Every structure is written in structure tokens, then in C-alpha cells.
Amino acid sequence: MKPVIWLIGGTSEGRRLIKELAGLSVQLFVSVATEYGAALIEPQDNTTVLAERMDLAAMEAFLAEHKPAYVIDATHPYATVVTATVQQACETQKCRYLRLVRPQGEAGDYITVHDFAEAVELLNHLEGNIFLTTGSKNLPDFTGVKDYAERIALRILPMESSLKSALELGYKPANIICMQGPFAKDLNIAMLKKYGSRFMVTKDSGKAGGFDEKVEAAAEAGAKLIVIGRAGEEVGAGFGEIVHLLREEFSHAES
């Protein structure tokens, strides 16, 4: 029986890690929240993909059944509730937990706010169009921006549920872009110019999430970047550290 590893999260680093683990003597379970997230994962012989949202009880039941050697939390830096739930489940079931930490973006010429409410408050004191790149989950927050339907163009994942949410909230169809990132600097510039955006709102998604390209694009397009800061400094391991650890422990004997 091969040892089990459970990887949670559909981030770009998580998908890279799946490829690294494909050559190891392990059985890998990968949990993502949606079928869309599952479709982005390249099939591997040793990998089973689970597309479902799990609460604490479901996570604890999964851990009790499969008894993984490691649980790797590769969720987005802003998915703090999921991370807290995974940590609690691992603590209860006495499972080894690894947090894959995404490096933060380099400091630059942008405005950092603490949360979405502060971003909305700031935008209500500013004039001009806004390009919103924080995802569909927080679209309700930005309906608090004065004249949001006229001022805000937004970029979300190409998922039916995300588009439906945006439309139901009153965002204009002509101002909605459904695309999978990360995005090159030139494409960001083109989008900012198309919508005449004076402001670009984003999260600090780090290099892997295309943050540097957003910083550069905003500067070149003459837009001010507003960044939603992370809740706090994460504790965990980088991509290379986790790959090294797992290779040391689970590499095939012949390799």
C-alpha cells in the first residue's frame, strides 16, 4: 500500500506540485472546490481529484479514512477560512500538515488597504473608472462603490456561477471579462486602457498569481493600483522546500 498525500487547493503552485509528485511512490488525493478547478489539473497515474467543498466534519472523516502521511495546504493566501479548517482537522486527527506559502509581491508604488471594506471606502472618495481583479467571491462588497455599475469593469474566472453572480448583482455585461489568469503585463495594459480605468484593484497574489505584471501594467497605463493586503504573515514552507522534503521521503528506490 502506497503512502497517501492529500493536497488541498487549485492554485497554480498546487498544480505544479501535483506534477512534481507524479513521479513519487505515493497515492495522491487532490481536493478542489469546483469542477472548473478540477478541469485545470492534468491527469496523473497516481492522482485522484475530488471536486467538492468540505466542512470540518468532512475533512476529519477523510483524514480518518485515508490516514495521509502529509496534508499539503496549497489554497490561495486569501482562503483563510479554509486554511483554518484544514489546520483544525489535522490537529484533531494528528496528521502532519504542510502549508505551501506563496511569496508576497515586491513592494512598489501602490496603495495597500487592510480589507475589502476599506477598499470600497477609499474608492468612494476617488473619481474615475475601476478595473476589479479580486475574483467573484467579493463582488457583493464592491456594489458599495458609488455608481459601481458604471465605474467598475471586472475580470473573473470563466465559470457560469461567477458570471451569474456578477449579472445578478447588477454589473454590466459589457464590463465583465471572463478569463483564466495569470495575465501578461501587455494584456493587463490593454484591458485597463479599454475601460479607461484610473484604478486597478487586486489582491497580493504574489509572483505566481501575476502580481508583478499588474504592478507594471498599472504604472504603464497610468492607473493607480490598490492592493488588498493579506490578513497576516503566513507560516509555512516554500515550493522548493516541500518538493525537497517529499522527494527525500517518497522517491522511488531506482531514482
CSV table of C-alpha atoms in Angstrom, one decimal:
chain,number,residue,atom,x,y,z
A,1,MET,CA,0.0,0.0,0.0
A,2,LYS,CA,1.5,3.3,-1.1
A,3,PRO,CA,1.5,6.2,1.4
A,4,VAL,CA,-1.2,8.8,0.9
A,5,ILE,CA,-0.7,12.5,0.4
A,6,TRP,CA,-3.7,14.9,0.4
A,7,LEU,CA,-3.2,18.2,-1.4
A,8,ILE,CA,-5.9,20.8,-0.9
A,9,GLY,CA,-6.3,23.7,-3.3
A,10,GLY,CA,-6.3,24.6,-7.0
A,11,THR,CA,-3.7,27.3,-7.1
A,12,SER,CA,-1.0,27.4,-9.8
A,13,GLU,CA,1.6,26.3,-7.3
A,14,GLY,CA,-0.6,23.4,-6.3
A,15,ARG,CA,-0.9,22.3,-9.9
A,16,ARG,CA,2.9,22.5,-10.2
A,17,LEU,CA,3.3,20.4,-7.1
A,18,ILE,CA,1.0,17.7,-8.5
A,19,LYS,CA,3.4,17.3,-11.4
A,20,GLU,CA,6.3,17.0,-9.1
A,21,LEU,CA,4.6,14.3,-7.1
A,22,ALA,CA,3.6,12.3,-10.2
A,23,GLY,CA,6.9,10.5,-10.2
A,24,LEU,CA,6.9,9.6,-6.5
A,25,SER,CA,5.7,6.4,-4.9
A,26,VAL,CA,2.6,7.8,-3.3
A,27,GLN,CA,-1.2,7.9,-3.8
A,28,LEU,CA,-2.2,11.5,-4.2
A,29,PHE,CA,-5.6,12.9,-3.5
A,30,VAL,CA,-6.2,16.5,-4.7
A,31,SER,CA,-9.2,18.4,-3.4
A,32,VAL,CA,-10.5,21.5,-5.2
A,33,ALA,CA,-13.7,23.4,-4.7
A,34,THR,CA,-15.2,23.2,-8.1
A,35,GLU,CA,-15.4,21.1,-11.3
A,36,TYR,CA,-13.7,24.0,-13.1
A,37,GLY,CA,-10.7,23.7,-10.7
A,38,ALA,CA,-10.6,20.0,-11.3
A,39,ALA,CA,-10.6,20.5,-15.1
A,40,LEU,CA,-7.3,22.6,-14.8
A,41,ILE,CA,-5.4,19.6,-13.3
A,42,GLU,CA,-3.5,17.4,-15.8
A,43,PRO,CA,-4.3,13.7,-15.2
A,44,GLN,CA,-1.6,11.7,-13.4
A,45,ASP,CA,-1.4,8.0,-12.8
A,46,ASN,CA,-1.1,8.3,-9.1
A,47,THR,CA,-3.7,11.1,-8.6
A,48,THR,CA,-7.4,11.2,-7.7
A,49,VAL,CA,-9.1,14.6,-8.0
A,50,LEU,CA,-12.0,15.4,-5.7
A,51,ALA,CA,-14.2,18.4,-6.7
A,52,GLU,CA,-16.2,19.3,-3.6
A,53,ARG,CA,-16.3,21.7,-0.8
A,54,MET,CA,-15.6,20.1,2.6
A,55,ASP,CA,-16.5,21.4,6.0
A,56,LEU,CA,-14.6,20.4,9.2
A,57,ALA,CA,-16.6,17.2,9.7
A,58,ALA,CA,-16.0,16.1,6.1
A,59,MET,CA,-12.2,16.8,6.4
A,60,GLU,CA,-11.9,14.9,9.6
A,61,ALA,CA,-13.8,11.9,8.1
A,62,PHE,CA,-11.5,12.0,5.1
A,63,LEU,CA,-8.4,12.0,7.3
A,64,ALA,CA,-9.7,9.2,9.5
A,65,GLU,CA,-10.4,7.1,6.4
A,66,HIS,CA,-7.3,7.7,4.4
A,67,LYS,CA,-4.7,8.5,7.1
A,68,PRO,CA,-2.4,10.5,4.9
A,69,ALA,CA,1.3,10.8,5.5
A,70,TYR,CA,1.1,14.5,4.8
A,71,VAL,CA,-1.7,17.1,4.2
A,72,ILE,CA,-0.5,19.9,2.0
A,73,ASP,CA,-2.5,23.1,2.1
A,74,ALA,CA,-2.0,24.8,-1.2
A,75,THR,CA,-5.0,27.0,-1.0
A,76,HIS,CA,-4.9,30.7,-2.0
A,77,PRO,CA,-3.3,33.1,0.5
A,78,TYR,CA,-6.7,34.7,1.0
A,79,ALA,CA,-8.7,31.5,1.6
A,80,THR,CA,-8.1,31.9,5.4
A,81,VAL,CA,-11.2,30.1,6.5
A,82,VAL,CA,-10.3,27.0,4.5
A,83,THR,CA,-6.7,27.1,5.9
A,84,ALA,CA,-8.0,27.4,9.5
A,85,THR,CA,-10.4,24.5,8.9
A,86,VAL,CA,-7.7,22.2,7.5
A,87,GLN,CA,-5.4,23.0,10.3
A,88,GLN,CA,-8.1,22.2,12.9
A,89,ALA,CA,-8.9,18.9,11.2
A,90,CYS,CA,-5.2,17.9,11.0
A,91,GLU,CA,-4.7,18.8,14.7
A,92,THR,CA,-7.8,16.7,15.7
A,93,GLN,CA,-6.7,13.7,13.6
A,94,LYS,CA,-3.0,14.1,14.4
A,95,CYS,CA,-2.0,14.4,10.8
A,96,ARG,CA,1.2,16.1,9.5
A,97,TYR,CA,0.3,19.4,8.0
A,98,LEU,CA,2.4,21.4,5.4
A,99,ARG,CA,1.4,24.9,4.4
A,100,LEU,CA,2.6,25.9,0.9
A,101,VAL,CA,3.3,29.6,1.3
A,102,ARG,CA,3.2,31.9,-1.8
A,103,PRO,CA,5.8,34.7,-1.5
A,104,GLN,CA,4.3,38.1,-1.4
A,105,GLY,CA,4.8,40.6,-4.1
A,106,GLU,CA,7.6,43.1,-4.0
A,107,ALA,CA,6.9,46.5,-2.5
A,108,GLY,CA,6.0,49.1,-5.1
A,109,ASP,CA,4.2,52.3,-5.9
A,110,TYR,CA,0.7,51.2,-4.9
A,111,ILE,CA,-1.9,51.8,-2.1
A,112,THR,CA,-2.4,49.0,0.4
A,113,VAL,CA,-5.7,48.6,2.2
A,114,HIS,CA,-6.5,46.2,5.0
A,115,ASP,CA,-9.6,44.6,3.6
A,116,PHE,CA,-12.4,44.9,1.0
A,117,ALA,CA,-14.4,47.3,3.1
A,118,GLU,CA,-11.5,49.7,3.3
A,119,ALA,CA,-11.0,49.4,-0.5
A,120,VAL,CA,-14.7,50.3,-1.0
A,121,GLU,CA,-14.4,53.3,1.3
A,122,LEU,CA,-11.3,54.6,-0.5
A,123,LEU,CA,-12.9,54.2,-3.9
A,124,ASN,CA,-15.9,56.2,-2.8
A,125,HIS,CA,-13.5,59.1,-2.2
A,126,LEU,CA,-12.0,58.8,-5.7
A,127,GLU,CA,-13.2,59.7,-9.1
A,128,GLY,CA,-12.8,57.6,-12.2
A,129,ASN,CA,-13.3,54.1,-13.6
A,130,ILE,CA,-12.1,51.0,-11.8
A,131,PHE,CA,-10.7,47.7,-13.0
A,132,LEU,CA,-11.5,45.0,-10.4
A,133,THR,CA,-9.4,41.8,-10.4
A,134,THR,CA,-10.2,40.3,-6.9
A,135,GLY,CA,-12.4,37.5,-8.1
A,136,SER,CA,-16.1,36.8,-7.9
A,137,LYS,CA,-16.4,36.0,-4.2
A,138,ASN,CA,-16.1,39.6,-3.1
A,139,LEU,CA,-18.2,41.2,-5.9
A,140,PRO,CA,-21.0,42.0,-3.4
A,141,ASP,CA,-18.6,44.2,-1.4
A,142,PHE,CA,-17.9,46.4,-4.4
A,143,THR,CA,-21.6,47.1,-5.0
A,144,GLY,CA,-21.0,49.6,-2.2
A,145,VAL,CA,-18.9,51.7,-4.5
A,146,LYS,CA,-20.9,54.8,-5.7
A,147,ASP,CA,-22.1,54.3,-9.4
A,148,TYR,CA,-20.4,50.8,-9.4
A,149,ALA,CA,-22.3,49.6,-12.4
A,150,GLU,CA,-21.0,52.4,-14.5
A,151,ARG,CA,-17.5,52.7,-13.0
A,152,ILE,CA,-16.4,49.1,-12.4
A,153,ALA,CA,-15.1,46.7,-15.1
A,154,LEU,CA,-14.2,43.3,-13.6
A,155,ARG,CA,-12.3,40.2,-14.5
A,156,ILE,CA,-13.4,36.8,-13.2
A,157,LEU,CA,-12.9,33.2,-13.9
A,158,PRO,CA,-14.8,31.7,-16.9
A,159,MET,CA,-17.4,29.9,-14.7
A,160,GLU,CA,-21.1,30.1,-15.2
A,161,SER,CA,-21.7,30.6,-11.4
A,162,SER,CA,-19.3,33.6,-11.3
A,163,LEU,CA,-20.9,35.3,-14.4
A,164,LYS,CA,-24.4,34.7,-13.0
A,165,SER,CA,-23.4,36.2,-9.7
A,166,ALA,CA,-21.9,39.3,-11.4
A,167,LEU,CA,-25.0,39.8,-13.5
A,168,GLU,CA,-27.4,39.3,-10.6
A,169,LEU,CA,-25.5,41.9,-8.6
A,170,GLY,CA,-26.1,44.5,-11.4
A,171,TYR,CA,-22.6,44.6,-13.0
A,172,LYS,CA,-22.9,45.4,-16.7
A,173,PRO,CA,-22.3,42.6,-19.2
A,174,ALA,CA,-20.1,44.8,-21.3
A,175,ASN,CA,-17.9,45.4,-18.3
A,176,ILE,CA,-17.3,41.7,-17.4
A,177,ILE,CA,-14.3,39.8,-18.6
A,178,CYS,CA,-14.3,36.0,-18.0
A,179,MET,CA,-10.8,34.7,-18.4
A,180,GLN,CA,-8.3,32.4,-16.6
A,181,GLY,CA,-5.1,34.0,-15.5
A,182,PRO,CA,-2.4,34.8,-14.7
A,183,PHE,CA,-2.1,37.6,-17.3
A,184,ALA,CA,0.8,39.1,-19.1
A,185,LYS,CA,1.6,42.8,-18.5
A,186,ASP,CA,0.6,43.8,-22.0
A,187,LEU,CA,-2.8,42.2,-21.7
A,188,ASN,CA,-3.4,43.9,-18.4
A,189,ILE,CA,-2.4,47.3,-20.0
A,190,ALA,CA,-4.8,46.6,-22.9
A,191,MET,CA,-7.7,45.9,-20.5
A,192,LEU,CA,-7.0,48.9,-18.4
A,193,LYS,CA,-7.0,51.2,-21.4
A,194,LYS,CA,-10.1,49.6,-23.0
A,195,TYR,CA,-12.1,50.5,-19.9
A,196,GLY,CA,-10.4,53.8,-19.2
A,197,SER,CA,-9.5,52.6,-15.7
A,198,ARG,CA,-7.9,55.1,-13.4
A,199,PHE,CA,-7.7,52.4,-10.7
A,200,MET,CA,-6.9,48.7,-10.6
A,201,VAL,CA,-7.9,46.7,-7.5
A,202,THR,CA,-6.2,43.4,-6.8
A,203,LYS,CA,-5.0,41.1,-4.1
A,204,ASP,CA,-1.4,40.5,-3.3
A,205,SER,CA,-1.4,37.2,-5.2
A,206,GLY,CA,2.4,37.0,-5.4
A,207,LYS,CA,4.5,36.3,-8.4
A,208,ALA,CA,2.7,33.1,-9.2
A,209,GLY,CA,-0.6,35.0,-9.4
A,210,GLY,CA,0.7,37.6,-11.8
A,211,PHE,CA,1.0,40.4,-9.2
A,212,ASP,CA,4.2,41.8,-10.6
A,213,GLU,CA,2.6,42.1,-14.1
A,214,LYS,CA,-0.3,44.0,-12.5
A,215,VAL,CA,2.1,46.5,-10.8
A,216,GLU,CA,3.9,47.1,-14.0
A,217,ALA,CA,0.8,47.3,-16.1
A,218,ALA,CA,-0.9,49.8,-13.8
A,219,ALA,CA,2.2,52.0,-13.9
A,220,GLU,CA,2.5,52.0,-17.7
A,221,ALA,CA,-1.3,52.5,-18.2
A,222,GLY,CA,-1.4,55.4,-15.8
A,223,ALA,CA,-3.7,53.7,-13.3
A,224,LYS,CA,-3.2,53.6,-9.5
A,225,LEU,CA,-3.0,50.1,-8.1
A,226,ILE,CA,-5.0,49.4,-4.9
A,227,VAL,CA,-3.9,46.2,-3.2
A,228,ILE,CA,-5.9,44.3,-0.6
A,229,GLY,CA,-3.3,43.3,2.0
A,230,ARG,CA,-3.1,39.8,3.4
A,231,ALA,CA,-4.6,39.0,6.8
A,232,GLY,CA,-1.2,38.3,8.3
A,233,GLU,CA,2.2,36.8,7.7
A,234,GLU,CA,1.8,33.1,6.9
A,235,VAL,CA,3.9,30.4,8.4
A,236,GLY,CA,4.8,27.5,6.2
A,237,ALA,CA,7.2,26.3,3.6
A,238,GLY,CA,8.1,27.4,0.1
A,239,PHE,CA,7.5,25.3,-3.1
A,240,GLY,CA,11.1,24.1,-3.3
A,241,GLU,CA,11.2,23.1,0.4
A,242,ILE,CA,8.1,21.0,0.1
A,243,VAL,CA,9.3,19.3,-3.1
A,244,HIS,CA,12.7,18.5,-1.5
A,245,LEU,CA,11.0,17.1,1.6
A,246,LEU,CA,8.7,14.8,-0.3
A,247,ARG,CA,11.3,13.7,-2.8
A,248,GLU,CA,13.6,12.7,0.1
A,249,GLU,CA,10.9,10.7,1.8
A,250,PHE,CA,9.0,9.2,-1.2
A,251,SER,CA,11.3,8.9,-4.2
A,252,HIS,CA,11.3,5.6,-6.0
A,253,ALA,CA,14.3,3.4,-5.0
A,254,GLU,CA,15.5,3.3,-8.6
A,255,SER,CA,15.7,7.1,-8.8
